[in-house]
Every structure is written in structure tokens, then in C-alpha cells.
CSV table of C-alpha atoms in Angstrom, one decimal:
chain,number,residue,atom,x,y,z
S,1,MET,CA,28.4,6.5,15.0
S,2,ASP,CA,32.0,8.7,14.2
S,3,LEU,CA,33.4,6.0,15.4
S,4,LYS,CA,31.6,3.2,13.7
S,5,LEU,CA,32.5,5.1,10.7
S,6,ASN,CA,35.8,4.4,9.7
S,7,GLU,CA,34.4,0.7,9.6
S,8,ILE,CA,31.7,0.9,7.8
S,9,LYS,CA,34.2,2.7,5.5
S,10,GLY,CA,35.4,-0.9,5.4
S,11,ILE,CA,32.9,-3.0,4.3
S,12,ILE,CA,31.0,-0.1,1.8
S,13,PRO,CA,32.2,2.0,-1.1
S,14,SER,CA,32.6,5.6,0.8
S,15,ASN,CA,30.0,7.3,-2.8
S,16,GLN,CA,27.1,4.9,-1.4
S,17,ILE,CA,27.5,6.3,2.1
S,18,PHE,CA,26.2,10.2,2.8
S,19,THR,CA,26.4,11.8,6.0
S,20,SER,CA,26.0,15.2,5.9
S,21,LEU,CA,23.0,17.3,7.3
S,22,SER,CA,21.2,17.9,3.7
S,23,ASP,CA,21.7,14.5,2.5
S,24,ARG,CA,19.8,12.8,5.8
S,25,HIS,CA,17.5,15.8,5.4
S,26,SER,CA,16.1,13.9,2.1
S,27,TYR,CA,15.5,10.7,3.8
S,28,SER,CA,13.8,11.9,7.5
S,29,TYR,CA,10.4,11.8,5.5
S,30,ASP,CA,8.3,9.5,3.6
S,31,ALA,CA,4.7,10.1,2.1
S,32,SER,CA,2.8,10.0,5.8
S,33,PHE,CA,3.7,12.1,8.9
S,34,GLY,CA,6.4,13.0,10.7
S,35,THR,CA,10.7,13.6,10.1
S,36,PHE,CA,13.1,12.4,12.2
S,37,LEU,CA,16.3,12.4,10.9
S,38,PRO,CA,19.1,9.3,11.2
S,39,ASP,CA,22.2,9.5,11.2
S,40,MET,CA,23.6,8.2,7.8
S,41,VAL,CA,22.7,7.3,5.3
S,42,ILE,CA,23.8,4.3,3.0
S,43,GLN,CA,22.9,2.9,-0.3
S,44,VAL,CA,23.3,-1.0,-0.7
S,45,LYS,CA,23.6,-2.7,-3.7
S,46,ASN,CA,24.6,-6.4,-3.0
S,47,LYS,CA,24.0,-9.2,-0.8
S,48,ILE,CA,27.5,-9.2,0.9
S,49,GLU,CA,27.4,-5.5,1.8
S,50,VAL,CA,23.1,-6.0,3.9
S,51,SER,CA,24.7,-8.7,5.4
S,52,SER,CA,27.7,-6.3,6.8
S,53,ILE,CA,26.1,-3.5,7.4
S,54,LEU,CA,23.7,-5.6,9.8
S,55,LYS,CA,26.1,-7.7,11.7
S,56,LEU,CA,28.0,-4.2,12.9
S,57,ALA,CA,24.9,-2.8,13.3
S,58,ASN,CA,23.8,-6.2,15.9
S,59,LYS,CA,27.5,-5.4,17.5
S,60,TYR,CA,27.2,-1.7,18.7
S,61,LYS,CA,23.3,-2.1,18.2
S,62,ILE,CA,22.3,0.5,16.2
S,63,PRO,CA,18.9,0.9,14.8
S,64,VAL,CA,18.4,0.5,10.7
S,65,TYR,CA,15.7,0.8,9.0
S,66,PRO,CA,15.5,0.0,5.1
S,67,ARG,CA,13.5,2.1,2.8
S,68,GLY,CA,12.8,1.9,-0.8
S,69,GLN,CA,11.3,4.6,-2.6
S,70,GLY,CA,9.7,6.4,0.1
S,71,THR,CA,6.1,6.1,-1.1
S,72,SER,CA,4.8,5.0,2.3
S,73,LEU,CA,1.5,5.8,3.4
S,74,SER,CA,1.7,4.4,7.1
S,75,GLY,CA,5.6,5.2,8.1
S,76,GLY,CA,7.3,2.0,7.1
S,77,PRO,CA,10.8,3.5,6.6
S,78,LEU,CA,10.8,6.3,9.4
S,79,PRO,CA,13.8,7.0,11.2
S,80,VAL,CA,12.1,7.2,14.6
S,81,LYS,CA,15.0,6.3,16.3
S,82,GLY,CA,17.9,7.7,14.6
S,83,GLY,CA,20.1,5.0,13.3
S,84,ILE,CA,21.3,4.0,9.4
S,85,VAL,CA,18.7,4.2,6.6
S,86,LEU,CA,19.1,1.0,4.0
S,87,ASP,CA,19.1,3.0,0.7
S,88,MET,CA,17.8,-0.2,-1.2
S,89,SER,CA,16.1,2.0,-4.4
S,90,GLN,CA,19.9,1.6,-6.3
S,91,TRP,CA,19.5,-1.6,-5.8
S,92,ASP,CA,18.2,-2.8,-10.0
S,93,SER,CA,20.8,-4.3,-11.1
S,94,TYR,CA,18.1,-7.3,-12.4
S,95,LEU,CA,15.0,-8.3,-13.2
S,96,SER,CA,14.8,-11.9,-14.8
S,97,ILE,CA,11.6,-12.7,-16.8
S,98,GLU,CA,11.3,-16.6,-16.7
S,99,PRO,CA,8.4,-17.9,-18.7
S,100,ASP,CA,8.6,-21.3,-19.2
S,101,ASP,CA,8.5,-21.2,-15.1
S,102,LEU,CA,6.3,-18.0,-15.5
S,103,ILE,CA,8.0,-16.9,-12.6
S,104,ALA,CA,10.6,-13.1,-12.4
S,105,VAL,CA,13.0,-13.1,-10.4
S,106,VAL,CA,14.1,-9.4,-9.7
S,107,SER,CA,16.4,-7.5,-7.2
S,108,PRO,CA,15.1,-5.3,-4.5
S,109,GLY,CA,15.2,-1.6,-6.3
S,110,VAL,CA,12.9,-2.8,-9.4
S,111,LEU,CA,10.9,-1.0,-9.7
S,112,THR,CA,7.4,-2.3,-9.7
S,113,ALA,CA,5.5,-1.1,-12.2
S,114,LYS,CA,8.4,-2.8,-15.0
S,115,ILE,CA,7.6,-6.5,-13.4
S,116,ASN,CA,4.2,-6.1,-15.0
S,117,ASP,CA,5.6,-4.1,-18.4
S,118,ALA,CA,8.6,-7.0,-19.4
S,119,ALA,CA,5.7,-10.3,-18.2
S,120,GLU,CA,3.6,-8.3,-20.9
S,121,ARG,CA,6.4,-8.8,-23.4
S,122,TYR,CA,5.9,-12.6,-23.3
S,123,GLY,CA,2.2,-12.9,-23.1
S,124,LEU,CA,1.7,-12.7,-18.8
S,125,MET,CA,1.0,-10.9,-16.1
S,126,TYR,CA,2.4,-9.5,-12.7
S,127,PRO,CA,-1.1,-8.3,-11.4
S,128,PRO,CA,-0.2,-6.7,-7.7
S,129,ASP,CA,-0.8,-2.8,-9.1
S,130,PRO,CA,-0.4,-0.3,-6.8
S,131,SER,CA,-1.0,3.7,-7.3
S,132,SER,CA,2.5,3.9,-6.3
S,133,SER,CA,3.9,1.3,-9.6
S,134,HIS,CA,5.3,3.3,-11.7
S,135,VAL,CA,7.3,5.2,-8.5
S,136,SER,CA,7.7,2.7,-5.3
S,137,THR,CA,10.4,-0.2,-5.8
S,138,ILE,CA,9.0,-3.8,-5.4
S,139,GLY,CA,11.0,-4.1,-2.3
S,140,GLY,CA,9.3,-1.5,-0.4
S,141,ASN,CA,6.0,-3.2,-2.2
S,142,LEU,CA,6.9,-6.5,-0.3
S,143,ALA,CA,7.6,-5.4,3.1
S,144,GLU,CA,4.8,-3.1,3.0
S,145,ASN,CA,2.2,-6.2,0.9
S,146,SER,CA,0.5,-2.7,-0.8
S,147,GLY,CA,-1.9,-4.5,-3.8
S,148,GLY,CA,-4.2,-2.4,-6.0
S,149,PRO,CA,-6.7,-2.7,-7.7
S,150,ARG,CA,-6.7,-5.7,-9.4
S,151,GLY,CA,-6.6,-7.6,-6.2
S,152,LEU,CA,-10.6,-8.6,-6.2
S,153,LYS,CA,-9.9,-10.9,-8.7
S,154,TYR,CA,-6.1,-12.1,-8.2
S,155,GLY,CA,-5.4,-11.7,-4.9
S,156,VAL,CA,-3.0,-10.0,-2.4
S,157,THR,CA,1.0,-8.8,-3.3
S,158,LYS,CA,1.1,-11.2,-1.7
S,159,ASP,CA,-0.7,-13.8,-2.7
S,160,TYR,CA,2.6,-14.0,-6.1
S,161,VAL,CA,5.6,-14.3,-3.7
S,162,ILE,CA,6.6,-17.4,-3.8
S,163,GLY,CA,10.2,-16.8,-2.9
S,164,LEU,CA,12.3,-14.7,-1.1
S,165,GLU,CA,16.4,-14.2,-0.3
S,166,VAL,CA,16.6,-12.2,3.2
S,167,VAL,CA,19.2,-10.4,5.2
S,168,THR,CA,17.9,-11.9,8.9
S,169,PRO,CA,18.4,-8.7,12.0
S,170,GLU,CA,21.5,-10.4,12.8
S,171,GLY,CA,22.8,-10.3,9.3
S,172,GLU,CA,23.0,-14.1,8.3
S,173,ILE,CA,21.1,-14.9,4.3
S,174,ILE,CA,18.4,-17.2,4.4
S,175,LYS,CA,16.3,-18.1,1.5
S,176,THR,CA,12.7,-19.3,2.3
S,177,GLY,CA,9.9,-20.7,-0.5
S,178,GLY,CA,11.5,-21.2,-3.9
S,179,ARG,CA,10.9,-21.6,-7.9
S,180,THR,CA,7.3,-24.0,-7.2
S,181,ILE,CA,4.1,-22.6,-6.7
S,182,LYS,CA,3.8,-25.6,-4.8
S,183,ASN,CA,6.0,-26.0,-1.0
S,184,VAL,CA,4.8,-26.9,1.9
S,185,THR,CA,8.5,-28.1,3.3
S,186,GLY,CA,7.7,-25.8,7.6
S,187,TYR,CA,7.1,-22.7,8.3
S,188,ASP,CA,5.7,-20.9,5.4
S,189,LEU,CA,8.3,-17.4,6.2
S,190,THR,CA,7.9,-15.4,2.8
S,191,LYS,CA,4.8,-15.5,3.8
S,192,LEU,CA,5.2,-13.9,7.3
S,193,ILE,CA,7.9,-11.6,5.7
S,194,VAL,CA,5.8,-10.6,3.2
S,195,GLY,CA,4.5,-7.4,4.9
S,196,SER,CA,6.5,-7.6,8.0
S,197,GLU,CA,6.8,-3.6,7.1
S,198,GLY,CA,11.1,-4.0,7.1
S,199,THR,CA,11.1,-5.6,10.8
S,200,LEU,CA,11.7,-8.8,10.4
S,201,GLY,CA,14.6,-9.3,7.9
S,202,ILE,CA,16.0,-6.8,4.4
S,203,ILE,CA,14.5,-8.0,1.2
S,204,THR,CA,17.7,-8.6,-0.7
S,205,GLU,CA,15.8,-11.1,-3.7
S,206,ALA,CA,12.4,-11.5,-4.5
S,207,THR,CA,10.8,-14.8,-7.1
S,208,LEU,CA,6.9,-13.8,-8.0
S,209,LYS,CA,4.1,-15.3,-9.4
S,210,LEU,CA,3.3,-14.3,-13.1
S,211,VAL,CA,-0.4,-15.0,-15.5
S,212,PRO,CA,-1.1,-15.3,-18.4
S,213,LYS,CA,-2.2,-12.7,-19.5
S,214,PRO,CA,-6.4,-11.9,-20.3
S,215,PRO,CA,-7.3,-11.4,-23.9
S,216,ALA,CA,-9.7,-9.0,-23.4
S,217,THR,CA,-10.8,-6.4,-20.2
S,218,LEU,CA,-14.0,-4.1,-20.5
S,219,THR,CA,-14.4,-1.0,-18.9
S,220,LEU,CA,-17.9,0.0,-17.2
S,221,MET,CA,-19.4,3.0,-15.5
S,222,ALA,CA,-22.4,2.3,-13.6
S,223,VAL,CA,-23.3,6.5,-11.6
S,224,PHE,CA,-25.6,6.4,-8.6
S,225,ASP,CA,-27.3,9.2,-6.8
S,226,ASP,CA,-26.8,7.8,-3.5
S,227,LEU,CA,-23.8,6.7,-1.7
S,228,ILE,CA,-24.8,4.6,0.3
S,229,LEU,CA,-26.7,2.6,-2.7
S,230,SER,CA,-23.7,2.6,-4.3
S,231,GLY,CA,-22.5,0.3,-2.0
S,232,LYS,CA,-25.4,-2.0,-2.4
S,233,ALA,CA,-24.4,-2.8,-5.7
S,234,ILE,CA,-20.9,-3.5,-4.9
S,235,SER,CA,-22.7,-7.2,-3.3
S,236,LYS,CA,-25.2,-7.4,-6.1
S,237,ILE,CA,-23.0,-7.7,-8.7
S,238,LEU,CA,-20.6,-10.1,-7.1
S,239,THR,CA,-23.6,-12.3,-5.7
S,240,SER,CA,-24.6,-12.1,-9.4
S,241,GLY,CA,-22.1,-15.3,-10.6
S,242,ILE,CA,-20.1,-12.6,-12.3
S,243,LEU,CA,-16.4,-11.8,-11.0
S,244,PRO,CA,-14.6,-8.1,-12.1
S,245,SER,CA,-10.7,-7.6,-12.7
S,246,LYS,CA,-10.9,-4.1,-10.8
S,247,MET,CA,-14.1,-3.0,-8.4
S,248,GLU,CA,-13.5,0.7,-8.0
S,249,ILE,CA,-16.1,3.8,-6.3
S,250,MET,CA,-15.4,7.7,-6.0
S,251,ASP,CA,-17.4,9.9,-4.3
S,252,GLN,CA,-18.9,12.7,-5.5
S,253,HIS,CA,-15.7,14.9,-4.0
S,254,SER,CA,-13.5,13.0,-5.8
S,255,MET,CA,-15.0,13.4,-8.7
S,256,ILE,CA,-15.6,17.3,-8.2
S,257,ALA,CA,-12.1,17.6,-7.4
S,258,VAL,CA,-10.5,15.8,-10.1
S,259,GLU,CA,-12.8,18.2,-12.8
S,260,ASN,CA,-11.4,21.0,-11.5
S,261,TYR,CA,-8.1,19.6,-11.7
S,262,GLN,CA,-8.8,18.1,-15.4
S,263,PRO,CA,-12.0,18.1,-16.7
S,264,LEU,CA,-12.4,14.8,-18.1
S,265,GLY,CA,-16.2,15.5,-17.7
S,266,LEU,CA,-17.6,13.3,-15.1
S,267,PRO,CA,-21.2,13.7,-13.5
S,268,ILE,CA,-20.1,15.8,-10.4
S,269,GLU,CA,-24.0,16.5,-9.8
S,270,SER,CA,-24.1,12.3,-8.5
S,271,GLU,CA,-23.1,11.2,-5.3
S,272,ALA,CA,-20.6,8.7,-7.0
S,273,ILE,CA,-19.5,5.9,-9.7
S,274,LEU,CA,-18.7,2.3,-9.6
S,275,LEU,CA,-15.9,1.8,-12.4
S,276,ILE,CA,-15.9,-1.9,-13.4
S,277,GLU,CA,-13.7,-3.9,-15.8
S,278,LEU,CA,-13.8,-7.6,-17.0
S,279,ASP,CA,-11.7,-9.3,-18.2
S,280,GLY,CA,-11.0,-12.7,-20.6
S,281,HIS,CA,-12.4,-14.1,-23.9
S,282,PRO,CA,-13.4,-10.8,-25.9
S,283,ILE,CA,-16.3,-13.5,-26.1
S,284,ALA,CA,-17.2,-13.9,-22.1
S,285,ILE,CA,-16.6,-10.9,-21.0
S,286,LYS,CA,-18.8,-9.4,-23.4
S,287,GLU,CA,-21.6,-11.3,-22.5
S,288,GLU,CA,-20.9,-11.0,-18.7
S,289,MET,CA,-20.8,-7.1,-19.2
S,290,ASN,CA,-24.7,-7.4,-20.4
S,291,THR,CA,-25.4,-9.3,-16.9
S,292,VAL,CA,-23.7,-6.3,-15.0
S,293,GLU,CA,-25.5,-3.4,-16.6
S,294,LYS,CA,-28.5,-5.1,-16.0
S,295,VAL,CA,-28.2,-5.4,-12.2
S,296,PHE,CA,-26.6,-1.8,-11.6
S,297,THR,CA,-30.2,-0.4,-13.9
S,298,GLU,CA,-32.4,-3.3,-11.1
S,299,ILE,CA,-31.2,-1.8,-8.9
S,300,GLY,CA,-31.7,2.1,-9.1
S,301,ALA,CA,-28.5,3.0,-11.2
S,302,VAL,CA,-28.9,6.8,-12.8
S,303,SER,CA,-27.2,5.6,-15.9
S,304,VAL,CA,-24.5,2.8,-16.5
S,305,LYS,CA,-22.1,3.1,-19.7
S,306,ILE,CA,-20.2,0.6,-21.1
S,307,ALA,CA,-16.3,2.2,-22.7
S,308,GLY,CA,-17.0,2.2,-26.5
S,309,ASN,CA,-13.6,1.7,-27.0
S,310,GLU,CA,-10.2,1.6,-25.3
S,311,LYS,CA,-9.3,5.6,-25.6
S,312,GLU,CA,-13.1,5.5,-23.5
S,313,ALA,CA,-12.6,3.2,-20.9
S,314,GLU,CA,-8.3,5.0,-20.4
S,315,ILE,CA,-10.0,8.3,-19.7
S,316,TYR,CA,-12.9,5.9,-16.9
S,317,TRP,CA,-9.7,4.8,-14.9
S,318,LYS,CA,-7.4,7.7,-16.1
S,319,ALA,CA,-10.1,9.6,-13.5
S,320,ARG,CA,-9.2,6.9,-10.6
S,321,LYS,CA,-6.2,7.8,-11.3
S,322,LEU,CA,-5.9,11.5,-10.9
S,323,VAL,CA,-8.0,10.8,-7.2
S,324,SER,CA,-5.4,11.8,-4.8
S,325,PRO,CA,-3.0,14.0,-7.1
S,326,ALA,CA,-6.0,16.2,-7.3
S,327,ILE,CA,-7.7,16.3,-3.9
S,328,VAL,CA,-4.3,17.6,-2.5
S,329,LYS,CA,-4.4,21.0,-5.2
S,330,ILE,CA,-7.5,21.6,-2.6
S,331,LYS,CA,-5.7,21.7,0.5
S,332,PRO,CA,-2.4,20.2,1.0
S,333,THR,CA,-1.5,18.4,3.7
S,334,LYS,CA,-3.9,14.1,2.8
S,335,VAL,CA,-5.0,12.4,5.2
S,336,SER,CA,-4.6,9.3,2.9
S,337,GLU,CA,-6.3,5.7,5.1
S,338,ASP,CA,-6.9,2.9,3.8
S,339,ALA,CA,-9.3,1.0,5.9
S,340,THR,CA,-11.2,-2.0,4.9
S,341,VAL,CA,-14.6,-3.3,6.3
S,342,PRO,CA,-16.2,-7.0,4.9
S,343,ARG,CA,-17.7,-6.3,1.7
S,344,SER,CA,-20.9,-6.7,2.7
S,345,LYS,CA,-21.0,-3.8,5.8
S,346,ILE,CA,-19.4,-1.6,3.0
S,347,PRO,CA,-22.8,0.8,2.8
S,348,GLU,CA,-22.8,0.7,7.2
S,349,MET,CA,-18.8,1.9,6.2
S,350,PHE,CA,-20.0,4.7,4.3
S,351,GLN,CA,-22.7,6.0,6.3
S,352,ARG,CA,-20.4,6.0,9.2
S,353,LEU,CA,-17.9,7.8,6.9
S,354,LYS,CA,-20.6,10.4,6.2
S,355,GLU,CA,-21.1,11.1,10.4
S,356,ILE,CA,-18.1,11.3,11.0
S,357,GLY,CA,-17.0,13.5,7.9
S,358,GLU,CA,-20.0,16.1,9.8
S,359,LYS,CA,-19.0,15.6,13.5
S,360,TYR,CA,-15.5,17.0,12.8
S,361,LYS,CA,-16.5,19.3,10.3
S,362,VAL,CA,-13.3,17.7,8.3
S,363,HIS,CA,-13.6,17.6,4.0
S,364,LEU,CA,-13.9,13.8,4.1
S,365,VAL,CA,-13.4,12.2,0.6
S,366,VAL,CA,-13.2,8.5,-0.2
S,367,PHE,CA,-12.3,6.3,-3.1
S,368,GLY,CA,-11.1,2.7,-3.0
S,369,HIS,CA,-10.8,-0.7,-4.3
S,370,ALA,CA,-14.9,-0.8,-3.5
S,371,GLY,CA,-14.9,-4.2,-4.7
S,372,ASP,CA,-12.5,-5.7,-2.2
S,373,GLY,CA,-13.8,-3.7,0.6
S,374,ASN,CA,-11.0,-2.1,0.8
S,375,LEU,CA,-11.8,1.6,0.9
S,376,HIS,CA,-9.6,4.9,0.8
S,377,PRO,CA,-11.1,7.6,3.2
S,378,ASN,CA,-9.2,10.6,2.8
S,379,ILE,CA,-9.3,13.3,5.1
S,380,ILE,CA,-8.2,16.5,2.9
S,381,CYS,CA,-6.9,19.5,5.1
S,382,ASP,CA,-3.5,22.4,6.6
S,383,LYS,CA,-1.3,20.7,9.2
S,384,ARG,CA,0.1,24.3,9.7
S,385,ASP,CA,-4.4,24.4,11.1
S,386,VAL,CA,-3.5,23.0,14.7
S,387,GLU,CA,-7.0,23.0,15.5
S,388,GLU,CA,-8.0,20.8,12.9
S,389,MET,CA,-5.4,18.1,13.0
S,390,LYS,CA,-6.4,18.0,16.6
S,391,ARG,CA,-10.6,17.2,14.8
S,392,VAL,CA,-8.6,15.0,11.8
S,393,GLU,CA,-7.0,13.1,14.9
S,394,LYS,CA,-10.1,12.3,16.5
S,395,ALA,CA,-12.2,12.0,12.4
S,396,VAL,CA,-9.1,9.1,12.2
S,397,GLU,CA,-9.5,7.4,15.6
S,398,GLU,CA,-13.5,7.0,14.4
S,399,ILE,CA,-12.8,5.4,11.3
S,400,PHE,CA,-10.6,2.7,12.5
S,401,GLU,CA,-12.7,2.0,14.9
S,402,ALA,CA,-16.2,2.2,12.5
S,403,ALA,CA,-14.0,-0.3,10.5
S,404,ILE,CA,-13.2,-3.1,12.7
S,405,LYS,CA,-16.7,-2.8,14.6
S,406,LEU,CA,-17.7,-2.9,11.8
S,407,GLY,CA,-14.8,-6.5,12.0
S,408,GLY,CA,-13.2,-5.1,9.1
S,409,THR,CA,-9.1,-4.3,9.5
S,410,LEU,CA,-7.2,-1.4,9.8
S,411,SER,CA,-5.2,-1.2,6.8
S,412,GLY,CA,-6.2,-3.3,4.2
S,413,GLU,CA,-3.0,-2.7,1.7
S,414,HIS,CA,-1.2,0.7,3.6
S,415,GLY,CA,0.8,-1.2,6.6
S,416,ILE,CA,0.2,-0.2,10.1
S,417,GLY,CA,4.0,1.6,10.3
S,418,THR,CA,4.0,4.4,13.0
S,419,LEU,CA,0.9,5.8,12.4
S,420,LYS,CA,-1.6,3.0,12.9
S,421,ALA,CA,0.6,1.8,16.1
S,422,PRO,CA,-1.9,3.4,18.5
S,423,PHE,CA,-4.7,1.3,17.6
S,424,MET,CA,-3.3,-3.0,17.3
S,425,GLU,CA,-3.9,-3.9,20.5
S,426,MET,CA,-7.7,-2.7,19.6
S,427,GLU,CA,-8.4,-5.2,16.7
S,428,LEU,CA,-5.7,-7.8,17.3
S,429,GLY,CA,-6.5,-8.0,21.7
S,430,HIS,CA,-4.0,-8.1,24.2
S,431,TYR,CA,-2.6,-11.7,23.5
S,432,GLY,CA,-2.3,-11.6,19.7
S,433,LEU,CA,-0.2,-8.4,19.6
S,434,ASP,CA,2.0,-10.3,22.4
S,435,MET,CA,2.3,-13.0,20.7
S,436,MET,CA,2.9,-11.0,17.4
S,437,ARG,CA,6.1,-9.5,19.3
S,438,ARG,CA,7.7,-12.4,20.9
S,439,VAL,CA,7.7,-13.4,17.0
S,440,LYS,CA,10.5,-9.8,16.3
S,441,GLN,CA,11.4,-10.8,19.3
S,442,ALA,CA,12.8,-14.5,18.7
S,443,TRP,CA,14.0,-12.9,15.2
S,444,ASP,CA,15.6,-10.3,15.6
S,445,PRO,CA,16.9,-10.3,20.0
S,446,ASN,CA,18.5,-6.9,20.0
S,447,ASN,CA,15.4,-5.5,18.0
S,448,ILE,CA,17.7,-3.5,15.8
S,449,LEU,CA,15.7,-3.8,12.5
S,450,ASN,CA,13.2,-0.9,12.2
S,451,PRO,CA,12.4,-0.4,15.5
S,452,GLY,CA,9.0,1.5,16.5
S,453,LYS,CA,6.7,-0.3,13.4
S,454,ILE,CA,4.3,-1.9,14.1
S,455,PHE,CA,4.1,-2.2,18.1
S,456,PRO,CA,3.1,0.5,20.0
S,457,GLU,CA,5.4,2.3,22.8
S,458,LYS,CA,3.5,3.1,26.1
S,459,GLY,CA,1.5,5.9,25.4
S,460,GLN,CA,1.9,6.5,22.0
S,461,LYS,CA,-1.2,7.8,19.8
S,462,LEU,CA,-2.1,8.9,17.5
S,463,VAL,CA,-0.9,12.8,16.4
S,464,LEU,CA,-0.6,14.4,12.8
S,465,ARG,CA,1.0,18.0,14.3
S,466,GLU,CA,5.0,18.6,13.7
């Protein structure tokens, strides 16, 4: 890399180039597992810089790893083969709300939550709301296609991207989609890029669809003495004709962790709670909430409580938000998965998770976006304990197997990255995975963009130990 540094300094300002060991260590990890040291870090702030770096990387066959704030839970931005990390997080130069077209046009380093904040000033909403939205950048968010709790009613992140500006792995700048809601011209490259985990191109601008913000919301908490029964209640609500904007679950371990972290009065003696939010016209959602209350009572909920005011509703949702920070107080390591199953299979998945936790004697916590089957089984452990981590690896493998056998998928929103790559063929089959490899090869013939992600290498296995 030493010889190339002079060429890089010819196209990138020197104060955007980092080569010291301490700086490179800062970009060697994300929110998942593993530490990989890049040879160089470059902060890019416009598409010409991105294009120039990728052309240079192709010339010398240097791996390039795009990165936002590094909140990835699957290893997406890790520089597993050295090379250059392209830090996009400082590129937050514009966030434009264009209300008459109901769109937002953003640069890749804008924090995801700021898009919705800006849209609300015009009575609009950007529905995707991943838990990391106050930290994660929209570029990384789109690369991983992470969505959050509103996916149940509003769809996932991919459904809100109508146009992109992308730098291809060979350094060419292209546009996909546009500013219109309807667009069926040619192949849908926008949908292909979103969720491709930075392996097919680097997003340098996104045009996002906005929707009118609902005038009112109502929140309800239903308490269950039986985790499996709470799973059955989810389908009952959805087949009753009600479509909540959010339907989240917390199991007993989640509630206990939150209460130990910050007491909020959760019913920790129970096995699970379901949190539901309805949005829409105030009169309509009040009527619908009465139906939800009736369905929960009939199926056997221990108690059902509609939040009496906005403050009470905020406490319910705060409890859900606090699960992740709370559970890492139990032990220092959190293995966070997002196996997703058809909604009718949620009770069976809960049963399998119980069995897996007991079989491998691991601390398994379950919470997540129950309404769309996107569960978050989290194993709380200590990565310094080698024997425990071996059991965790086996437990995670069985979680993936269980989800796929039930007709589900490896990932609902975290992506594949490095951690789930060994299991891709289990879900897609040999030919399905081969077709994806051929797409990657066509886009990136020199395999310089984010190599080592999504596709398993020969003999690759899940390893959660350093």
C-alpha cells in the first residue's frame, strides 16, 4: 500500500487519509464479532472521491470496504482481507425534504432518525425505524436493509427507496430508479442494490419515499403467563382485521433485564408481554383498540392495558428500547440474531428457542418485531469463556436451522455479512447461491468491493471466538 499512498494523496485531501495503527484499529471492528485491521482508512465526502478510489482499487486489486457508523450486527463493514476502509459517515452534506413530491433526497452520511425528524416538519413520515436509527447512517442502513418495528404495517426499508446514485465497483457513477413512485423501466437495480451489503456498489445519494404522518396513535400492553400463547395471540390479532403499526414482544428474561437496568414497573412474574401501537384517525383507532383488547382477553391474556396518555405510552416503548442495553449488563457479550419465520410458525419457533436454550445451557433472551415474524433471539454470554462460546455457536446454528425448517429465513434485517455466510446454502440451495455469485461476478469482476461477505468461503464455519 505504501507505493499507492502517493497516488491516493493525489485524489484525496491528506486530512481525510488515516494510516496510523491507532486510527486503523478504530475501524477494525463493528457491533458484531471479529477484529480485522485495514491497511488504510479514507473519509470520502463526494462521489468523485469514491469513484477515483474504486478505479485505483481496480487497477491494483485492492479490497475496498464501505462503512457508515459501524452499527452492523452481522460483520458487514469488517475489512476481512485488509485493504481500504471507506468511511462514509462524515458525508452528511445534504438532507432535502421535497413535500410536493413526498420524497427526501439524502447524502449517505445522514443519520437515519434525522430523515423522519425533518419529514415531520411537513406533516410527513419516513417509516423505517431501526433501533440504531439515532446512530446509524442512511447509507449503511440501506446497504443492510434494516427496518425496525413499523415493517408490520409500512413495509421494510427497501420499500421506501425509489432512486439511487451509485458508484459501481469499477468506479462508474450510475443512477437507478428516479423520483416517481411508479417506475418499471428495465431491471429494478434499486432493489438489487438495497440490501446487497456493500458488495455491488457504493450508495452516494438516495431518493426516499415519504408518507403522510398519521394524526394519532394508541398503545396497548398485553401480559401473558405463557410465551407460546403470546405467539398464538399475534396471528389472532392480524386475522381479526386489525393491522397495527407496531407489534413487539418481550419475554420474561427481557423484562427482568430492563427492570434491573431501569425499573419501569414491568410484570416480571409473567412469561411475555406484547406491545401494540395503532395509528390513524383518532376515532377509528379507538374502535380498533377495543377489538384488540377483546381478542387478547378471549385468548387468555392475564391483563390488557391501553395506555391512558402519551406519557404512559412512552414508558411502554421505552421498555422495549432498553432491552438491548439492559441485557449486556447481565454478561458482557451479546450474540444478536434476527431469524424470521412465517407468522403462523411463531409459537413453534418460541418452543424451539426454549428447547435450544435449555439444551446448550445458554442465557437466551427473546424479543423483537413479533408482528412480522422478525424475532431477535439474543444469547447473553462472555466471549472470554471458550467453553461457553462453543455452546453458543452450536445454539446459534440450531436457531438458524429451526427458522429455515419452519419456512423462515436467516435474517429479517441484520443482513448476512460474515457471521451467517456459512449457512447461506442451507437456505438458498446450491443453484440459488450460485446465481447470486454470478450477479456479484458480473458487477465486480475483480472482487474488490467488500470481499468476504455474504458468500461462504470453502470450509467457512461460524466462529464467535477471537
